[in-house]
Short mmCIF file of C-alpha atoms and ligand atoms in Angstrom, two decimals:
data_model
loop_
_atom_site.label_atom_id
_atom_site.label_comp_id
_atom_site.label_asym_id
_atom_site.label_seq_id
_atom_site.Cartn_x
_atom_site.Cartn_y
_atom_site.Cartn_z
CA MET V 22 24.20 60.16 27.53
CA SER V 23 23.91 62.73 24.73
CA VAL V 24 26.63 63.18 22.16
CA ALA V 25 26.89 66.89 23.06
CA SER V 26 27.81 66.09 26.67
CA LEU V 27 30.83 64.06 25.60
CA PRO V 28 34.31 65.51 25.25
CA LYS V 29 35.39 66.22 21.70
CA SER V 30 37.68 63.68 20.05
CA PRO V 31 40.60 63.21 20.18
CA HIS V 32 40.67 63.11 23.97
CA PRO V 33 42.40 59.95 25.10
CA PRO V 34 41.01 59.02 28.53
CA GLN V 35 43.37 58.89 31.50
CA THR V 36 42.75 55.19 31.96
CA PRO V 37 42.97 53.25 28.72
CA VAL V 38 40.78 50.20 28.42
CA PRO V 39 42.81 47.05 27.81
CA PHE V 40 41.35 44.22 25.73
CA LEU V 41 41.68 41.97 28.77
CA ASP V 42 43.37 42.35 32.13
CA LEU V 43 45.07 39.21 33.40
CA LYS V 44 46.87 41.17 36.11
CA ALA V 45 43.56 42.23 37.66
CA GLN V 46 42.39 38.62 37.64
CA PHE V 47 45.63 37.36 39.19
CA GLN V 48 45.07 39.66 42.17
CA THR V 49 41.77 37.89 42.91
CA VAL V 50 43.38 34.42 43.17
CA ARG V 51 46.93 35.42 44.09
CA GLU V 52 47.34 33.71 47.47
CA ASP V 53 45.75 30.41 46.49
CA VAL V 54 47.65 30.22 43.22
CA LEU V 55 51.04 31.04 44.72
CA ALA V 56 50.51 28.46 47.49
CA ALA V 57 49.53 25.78 44.95
CA LEU V 58 52.53 26.57 42.74
CA ALA V 59 54.82 26.32 45.76
CA GLU V 60 53.26 22.97 46.63
CA VAL V 61 54.04 21.65 43.15
CA ALA V 62 57.63 22.90 43.41
CA GLU V 63 58.07 21.27 46.83
CA SER V 64 56.57 18.01 45.57
CA THR V 65 58.72 18.00 42.40
CA ALA V 66 55.84 16.19 40.66
CA PHE V 67 56.14 18.52 37.67
CA VAL V 68 54.38 16.61 34.88
CA LEU V 69 50.82 15.20 35.13
CA GLY V 70 50.60 13.86 38.73
CA PRO V 71 48.04 14.56 41.46
CA LYS V 72 47.41 18.24 40.64
CA VAL V 73 46.56 17.48 37.02
CA GLN V 74 44.44 14.51 38.03
CA ALA V 75 42.49 16.59 40.54
CA PHE V 76 41.82 19.20 37.87
CA GLU V 77 40.75 16.52 35.37
CA GLU V 78 38.21 15.15 37.82
CA ALA V 79 36.83 18.59 38.69
CA PHE V 80 36.63 19.68 35.05
CA ALA V 81 34.92 16.46 33.87
CA ASP V 82 32.39 16.99 36.65
CA TYR V 83 31.88 20.64 35.68
CA ILE V 84 31.27 19.77 32.01
CA GLY V 85 29.17 16.71 32.76
CA ALA V 86 31.41 14.21 30.98
CA ARG V 87 32.80 10.98 32.43
CA HIS V 88 36.39 11.81 31.55
CA CYS V 89 38.74 14.71 31.06
CA VAL V 90 42.16 14.12 29.51
CA ALA V 91 44.41 17.11 30.17
CA VAL V 92 46.98 17.98 27.51
CA ASN V 93 49.42 20.77 26.71
CA SER V 94 47.24 22.90 24.38
CA GLY V 95 43.89 23.17 22.67
CA THR V 96 45.57 22.30 19.40
CA SER V 97 46.84 19.02 20.90
CA ALA V 98 43.35 18.35 22.28
CA LEU V 99 41.86 18.68 18.77
CA HIS V 100 44.58 16.48 17.27
CA LEU V 101 44.02 13.69 19.81
CA ALA V 102 40.21 13.93 19.66
CA LEU V 103 40.25 13.49 15.88
CA LEU V 104 42.60 10.50 16.22
CA GLY V 105 40.20 9.12 18.84
CA ALA V 106 37.37 9.58 16.32
CA GLY V 107 39.28 7.33 13.89
CA VAL V 108 40.16 10.08 11.42
CA GLY V 109 43.08 8.96 9.24
CA PRO V 110 45.11 10.11 6.23
CA GLY V 111 42.93 10.86 3.20
CA ASP V 112 39.75 11.27 5.24
CA GLU V 113 37.64 14.42 5.32
CA VAL V 114 36.38 16.38 8.31
CA ILE V 115 33.53 18.86 7.91
CA THR V 116 34.35 22.12 9.69
CA VAL V 117 34.07 25.92 9.37
CA PRO V 118 36.44 28.53 7.88
CA MET V 119 35.29 31.08 10.53
CA THR V 120 37.56 30.15 13.46
CA PHE V 121 41.13 30.26 14.71
CA ILE V 122 43.36 28.26 12.39
CA ALA V 123 44.15 25.55 14.96
CA THR V 124 40.76 23.96 14.28
CA SER V 125 41.99 23.10 10.79
CA TRP V 126 45.58 22.34 11.82
CA ALA V 127 44.43 19.31 13.77
CA ILE V 128 42.79 17.86 10.65
CA SER V 129 45.90 18.53 8.58
CA TYR V 130 48.29 17.00 11.15
CA ILE V 131 46.56 13.67 10.49
CA GLY V 132 46.85 14.02 6.72
CA ALA V 133 43.09 14.47 6.45
CA THR V 134 41.35 17.36 4.65
CA PRO V 135 39.14 20.11 6.07
CA ARG V 136 35.89 20.27 4.15
CA TYR V 137 34.46 23.71 4.86
CA VAL V 138 30.85 24.78 5.19
CA ASP V 139 29.81 28.37 5.87
CA VAL V 140 28.44 29.64 9.19
CA ASP V 141 24.94 30.77 10.06
CA PRO V 142 24.65 34.59 9.88
CA GLN V 143 22.85 34.83 13.24
CA THR V 144 24.94 32.55 15.47
CA LEU V 145 28.18 32.63 13.41
CA THR V 146 28.50 28.88 14.04
CA MET V 147 28.29 25.96 11.58
CA ASP V 148 25.30 26.27 9.22
CA VAL V 149 23.54 22.95 9.75
CA ALA V 150 21.67 23.24 6.44
CA GLN V 151 24.95 22.97 4.52
CA VAL V 152 26.35 19.92 6.29
CA ARG V 153 24.48 17.09 4.51
CA GLY V 154 25.63 18.38 1.12
CA ALA V 155 29.25 18.31 2.27
CA ILE V 156 29.27 14.64 3.28
CA THR V 157 31.25 12.35 0.95
CA SER V 158 32.42 8.75 1.17
CA LYS V 159 35.62 10.07 2.81
CA THR V 160 33.91 12.02 5.62
CA LYS V 161 34.77 10.74 9.10
CA ALA V 162 33.82 13.54 11.47
CA ILE V 163 32.01 16.85 11.92
CA LEU V 164 33.94 19.52 13.82
CA PRO V 165 31.83 22.59 14.74
CA VAL V 166 33.24 25.52 16.72
CA HIS V 167 31.41 27.24 19.59
CA LEU V 168 32.63 30.58 18.31
CA TYR V 169 33.13 33.54 20.69
CA GLY V 170 31.37 31.53 23.45
CA GLN V 171 28.08 30.89 21.60
CA PRO V 172 27.25 27.16 21.33
CA ALA V 173 26.89 25.79 17.81
CA ASP V 174 23.61 24.07 16.89
CA VAL V 175 24.91 20.73 18.15
CA GLU V 176 21.72 18.65 18.42
CA PRO V 177 20.88 18.61 14.69
CA LEU V 178 24.58 18.14 13.96
CA LEU V 179 24.61 15.10 16.23
CA GLU V 180 21.56 13.70 14.43
CA ILE V 181 23.30 14.08 11.06
CA ALA V 182 26.49 12.54 12.46
CA ASN V 183 24.60 9.55 13.88
CA ALA V 184 22.61 9.03 10.69
CA HIS V 185 25.83 8.85 8.63
CA GLY V 186 28.09 6.99 11.08
CA LEU V 187 30.26 10.06 11.70
CA SER V 188 31.79 11.37 14.93
CA LEU V 189 30.87 14.78 16.28
CA VAL V 190 33.89 16.49 17.84
CA GLU V 191 33.25 19.90 19.45
CA ASP V 192 35.82 22.72 19.42
CA VAL V 193 35.06 24.27 22.81
CA ALA V 194 38.26 26.35 23.01
CA GLN V 195 36.21 29.55 23.40
CA ALA V 196 33.19 28.25 25.30
CA HIS V 197 33.96 26.84 28.77
CA GLY V 198 30.62 26.54 30.55
CA ALA V 199 28.46 27.37 27.50
CA LYS V 200 25.20 25.43 27.34
CA TYR V 201 22.92 24.10 24.64
CA HIS V 202 19.41 23.43 26.00
CA GLY V 203 20.90 22.90 29.46
CA ARG V 204 23.74 20.61 28.39
CA SER V 205 27.33 21.81 28.54
CA ALA V 206 29.25 22.36 25.34
CA GLY V 207 31.85 19.61 25.26
CA SER V 208 29.48 16.97 26.67
CA ILE V 209 27.20 16.51 23.65
CA GLY V 210 29.41 15.14 20.87
CA GLN V 211 31.79 12.21 21.13
CA SER V 212 34.38 14.57 22.58
CA GLY V 213 34.96 18.23 23.40
CA CYS V 214 38.27 20.03 22.90
CA PHE V 215 39.20 22.86 25.27
CA SER V 216 42.03 25.38 25.25
CA PHE V 217 43.34 26.92 28.47
CA TYR V 218 45.53 29.49 26.74
CA PRO V 219 45.89 32.39 29.25
CA GLY V 220 43.30 34.69 27.65
CA LYS V 221 40.59 32.04 27.45
CA ASN V 222 37.58 32.09 29.83
CA LEU V 223 39.43 29.48 31.88
CA GLY V 224 43.09 30.31 31.31
CA ALA V 225 46.24 28.60 32.57
CA TYR V 226 49.53 30.38 33.38
CA GLY V 227 51.06 28.99 30.22
CA GLU V 228 49.77 26.56 27.60
CA GLY V 229 47.07 23.99 28.33
CA GLY V 230 44.16 22.07 26.87
CA ALA V 231 41.86 19.10 27.52
CA ILE V 232 39.51 16.64 25.88
CA THR V 233 36.25 15.73 27.59
CA THR V 234 34.45 12.53 26.64
CA SER V 235 32.08 10.00 28.16
CA ASP V 236 33.49 7.17 26.01
CA ASP V 237 35.68 5.01 28.28
CA ALA V 238 37.68 3.42 25.46
CA ILE V 239 38.44 6.75 23.77
CA ALA V 240 39.49 8.30 27.10
CA GLU V 241 41.86 5.41 27.79
CA ARG V 242 43.41 5.63 24.33
CA LEU V 243 43.86 9.42 24.52
CA ARG V 244 45.46 9.14 27.96
CA ALA V 245 48.02 6.79 26.45
CA LEU V 246 48.48 8.83 23.25
CA ARG V 247 49.30 12.04 25.15
CA ASP V 248 52.08 10.19 26.99
CA HIS V 249 54.02 8.53 24.15
CA ALA V 250 51.26 5.92 23.73
CA GLN V 251 52.53 4.01 26.73
CA SER V 252 50.19 1.29 28.00
CA GLN V 253 52.85 0.62 30.61
CA ARG V 254 56.33 2.07 30.97
CA TYR V 255 58.32 1.59 27.73
CA HIS V 256 55.54 -0.37 26.03
CA HIS V 257 54.33 1.68 23.05
CA ASN V 258 51.38 0.19 21.19
CA GLU V 259 51.12 2.88 18.53
CA ILE V 260 52.84 6.13 17.58
CA GLY V 261 52.32 8.55 20.44
CA PHE V 262 52.96 12.16 21.40
CA ASN V 263 54.31 14.20 24.26
CA TYR V 264 51.15 16.21 24.89
CA ARG V 265 51.18 15.98 28.71
CA MET V 266 49.93 18.83 30.86
CA ASP V 267 52.45 20.12 33.38
CA ALA V 268 51.54 20.19 37.06
CA PHE V 269 51.84 23.98 37.48
CA GLN V 270 49.02 24.39 34.94
CA GLY V 271 46.88 21.72 36.59
CA ALA V 272 47.32 23.46 39.95
CA VAL V 273 46.37 26.90 38.57
CA LEU V 274 43.41 25.55 36.61
CA GLU V 275 41.97 23.65 39.56
CA ILE V 276 41.92 26.88 41.59
CA LYS V 277 40.59 29.05 38.77
CA LEU V 278 37.82 26.56 37.89
CA LYS V 279 36.19 27.37 41.25
CA HIS V 280 35.76 30.98 40.06
CA LEU V 281 34.65 30.23 36.51
CA GLU V 282 30.90 30.48 37.09
CA ALA V 283 31.24 33.87 38.82
CA TRP V 284 33.51 35.10 36.02
CA THR V 285 31.05 33.85 33.41
CA GLU V 286 28.18 35.65 35.11
CA ALA V 287 30.28 38.85 35.14
CA ARG V 288 30.88 38.43 31.39
CA ARG V 289 27.16 37.86 30.79
CA ARG V 290 26.22 41.00 32.72
CA LEU V 291 28.74 43.11 30.79
CA ALA V 292 27.56 41.67 27.46
CA GLU V 293 23.97 42.54 28.30
CA ARG V 294 25.06 46.02 29.36
CA TYR V 295 26.92 46.53 26.06
CA ARG V 296 23.79 45.43 24.20
CA GLU V 297 21.69 47.99 26.07
CA LEU V 298 24.17 50.86 25.79
CA LEU V 299 24.91 50.26 22.10
CA ALA V 300 21.35 49.46 21.00
CA ASP V 301 20.74 52.78 19.23
CA LEU V 302 24.03 52.84 17.31
CA PRO V 303 24.37 51.69 13.68
CA LEU V 304 26.29 48.56 14.69
CA GLN V 305 25.40 44.91 14.28
CA LEU V 306 25.38 43.51 17.81
CA PRO V 307 25.89 39.88 18.86
CA ARG V 308 23.10 38.08 20.68
CA GLU V 309 22.55 34.88 22.58
CA ALA V 310 20.57 32.36 20.50
CA LEU V 311 17.40 30.86 21.97
CA GLY V 312 18.01 27.91 24.30
CA ARG V 313 21.73 28.57 24.58
CA ARG V 314 23.99 29.96 27.28
CA HIS V 315 26.53 32.24 25.64
CA VAL V 316 29.68 32.67 27.77
CA TRP V 317 30.95 35.76 25.91
CA HIS V 318 34.58 34.85 25.39
CA LEU V 319 34.42 37.68 22.88
CA PHE V 320 31.95 40.49 22.25
CA VAL V 321 32.15 41.02 18.50
CA VAL V 322 30.25 43.83 16.80
CA ARG V 323 30.06 44.36 13.05
CA HIS V 324 30.37 47.54 10.99
CA PRO V 325 31.30 48.12 7.32
CA GLN V 326 33.97 50.67 8.38
CA ARG V 327 35.52 48.45 11.00
CA ASP V 328 39.09 49.71 10.45
CA ARG V 329 38.07 53.35 10.91
CA LEU V 330 36.21 52.51 14.12
CA ARG V 331 39.16 50.51 15.39
CA ALA V 332 41.53 53.43 14.80
CA ALA V 333 39.18 55.87 16.57
CA LEU V 334 38.90 53.56 19.61
CA ALA V 335 42.68 53.15 19.71
CA GLU V 336 43.06 56.95 19.80
CA ASP V 337 40.85 56.99 22.87
CA GLY V 338 42.95 54.29 24.55
CA VAL V 339 40.51 51.44 23.91
CA GLN V 340 42.15 48.20 22.78
CA THR V 341 40.18 46.01 20.39
CA GLY V 342 40.80 42.75 18.52
CA LEU V 343 39.95 41.12 15.19
CA HIS V 344 38.59 37.57 15.31
CA TYR V 345 39.36 36.76 12.58
CA PRO V 346 40.42 39.06 9.72
CA ILE V 347 41.37 36.31 7.22
CA PRO V 348 39.10 33.26 6.94
CA LEU V 349 40.80 29.87 6.85
CA HIS V 350 39.83 29.09 3.23
CA LEU V 351 41.75 32.21 2.11
CA GLN V 352 44.89 31.47 4.14
CA GLN V 353 48.07 30.75 2.17
CA ALA V 354 48.52 27.52 4.15
CA TYR V 355 45.27 26.22 2.66
CA ALA V 356 45.74 27.52 -0.89
CA HIS V 357 46.03 23.87 -2.02
CA LEU V 358 42.31 23.41 -1.27
CA GLY V 359 41.61 25.71 -4.24
CA HIS V 360 39.12 28.03 -2.57
CA ARG V 361 38.59 31.61 -3.60
CA ARG V 362 36.82 34.71 -2.29
CA GLY V 363 33.08 34.23 -2.66
CA ASP V 364 33.07 30.56 -1.63
CA PHE V 365 31.85 31.30 1.93
CA PRO V 366 30.16 34.72 1.82
CA VAL V 367 28.90 34.82 5.44
CA THR V 368 32.35 34.03 6.80
CA GLU V 369 33.96 36.58 4.47
CA ALA V 370 31.54 39.35 5.52
CA ILE V 371 32.24 38.67 9.20
CA SER V 372 36.00 38.74 8.57
CA ASP V 373 35.67 42.12 6.84
CA GLU V 374 33.39 43.71 9.44
CA CYS V 375 34.18 42.12 12.83
CA LEU V 376 35.48 44.17 15.72
CA SER V 377 36.01 42.59 19.16
CA LEU V 378 35.39 45.02 22.02
CA PRO V 379 37.08 44.68 25.43
CA LEU V 380 35.16 42.30 27.70
CA PHE V 381 36.66 40.52 30.71
CA PRO V 382 35.20 39.64 34.13
CA GLU V 383 37.11 42.37 35.99
CA MET V 384 36.08 45.14 33.58
CA THR V 385 34.44 48.04 35.43
CA ASP V 386 31.30 49.82 34.32
CA ALA V 387 33.42 52.98 34.02
CA GLN V 388 35.77 51.22 31.58
CA GLN V 389 32.80 49.94 29.61
CA ASP V 390 31.29 53.45 29.54
CA LEU V 391 34.54 54.72 27.97
CA VAL V 392 34.29 52.12 25.21
CA VAL V 393 30.66 53.07 24.55
CA ALA V 394 31.42 56.82 24.56
CA SER V 395 34.32 56.31 22.18
CA LEU V 396 32.17 54.27 19.79
CA ARG V 397 29.41 56.86 19.99
CA ARG V 398 31.87 59.62 19.03
CA ALA V 399 33.30 57.60 16.18
CA LEU V 400 29.84 56.89 14.80
CA SER V 401 28.39 60.39 15.25
C1 PLP Z 3 38.50 28.05 18.29
C2 PLP Z 3 39.87 27.65 18.74
N1 PLP Z 3 40.32 26.41 18.48
C3 PLP Z 3 41.53 26.00 18.88
C4 PLP Z 3 42.38 26.84 19.56
C5 PLP Z 3 43.76 26.35 19.89
O1 PLP Z 3 44.04 26.35 21.25
P1 PLP Z 3 45.56 26.50 21.76
O2 PLP Z 3 45.98 27.90 21.47
O3 PLP Z 3 45.46 26.21 23.23
O4 PLP Z 3 46.38 25.49 21.06
C6 PLP Z 3 41.95 28.13 19.89
C7 PLP Z 3 42.75 29.06 20.70
O5 PLP Z 3 43.69 29.63 20.44
C8 PLP Z 3 40.68 28.56 19.44
O6 PLP Z 3 40.24 29.80 19.69
#
């Protein structure tokens, strides 16, 4: 398509392009979901129960882990997984500042400290080369994030963890079904932490999360911890939490899981199409790293004038997102760590330049063409 053949800006299209379209997705599962929700209501088994258990079994199987412990959010999943890894007050956990803040919250809830390392400029996930230098006598765990759906370089991270007696806990909140050399993200470290927040690749109809692990003892402890640490009714062996998943979410997730592979393939096709259609523009495009299956939770391009581009797209009715505009080491909540701008230059450059384009399984080629045309105008 030549620039000359495009309408002059500003010409907002008739159909704006939303960032994601949960209503369109609901229509594809409507009957099954409504029937399952009615079943839960009739059963009055509202918390945990058979629907949650059925989802746990199906999800563990999908990820290739022995266990799945369903909880009420991804943040709770991270909190419990770190407790399961033996992280305690005063310990350190090596993680990245380029993520959603919940990754660090879980460390802080325990009274431990996030020890940041920068991300790799190609994959935007934990830079393995920096990890050894960040290990101290207080380090208990390594917590990489499979950012935007791209798996982190987990094998070398696991080697480092094993060599130093540390646990590898994966933040898989954005990467359901992502693969690293054929193995699912969330099945490689000691545990994997998932979020089922509605906009995620596998989204509940409310809050939800899960931990996957193949360690029987950890799974048993986390199952107790999410339910007030009860070994049996009213017997509490340690301080527990109310992190239980409710049955409506289990019912929805079990149905939606059956569609996840098809939705992921739709995301992968759209991502490839974006890469082809945007190839000649002065934009930094994301790419799938060798040996990995990217599940494209987000399609994030980079440009030095990100804010100008974002405004131009908005004028054309194209919604975009920023993931994430302020890195964790520069957040007020973490000012006590004493970091300053310049400490993690790759992360800071991404924060300044990132622009997330609409990408969701139900997106039409026509909608995608509008995004591309709008970007082309803005960059001409
Ligand atoms: C990377 C990452 N970690 C953790 C979370 C927290 O998940 P939740 O919102 O379900 O608590 C999210 C999602 O918001 C996330 O994107």
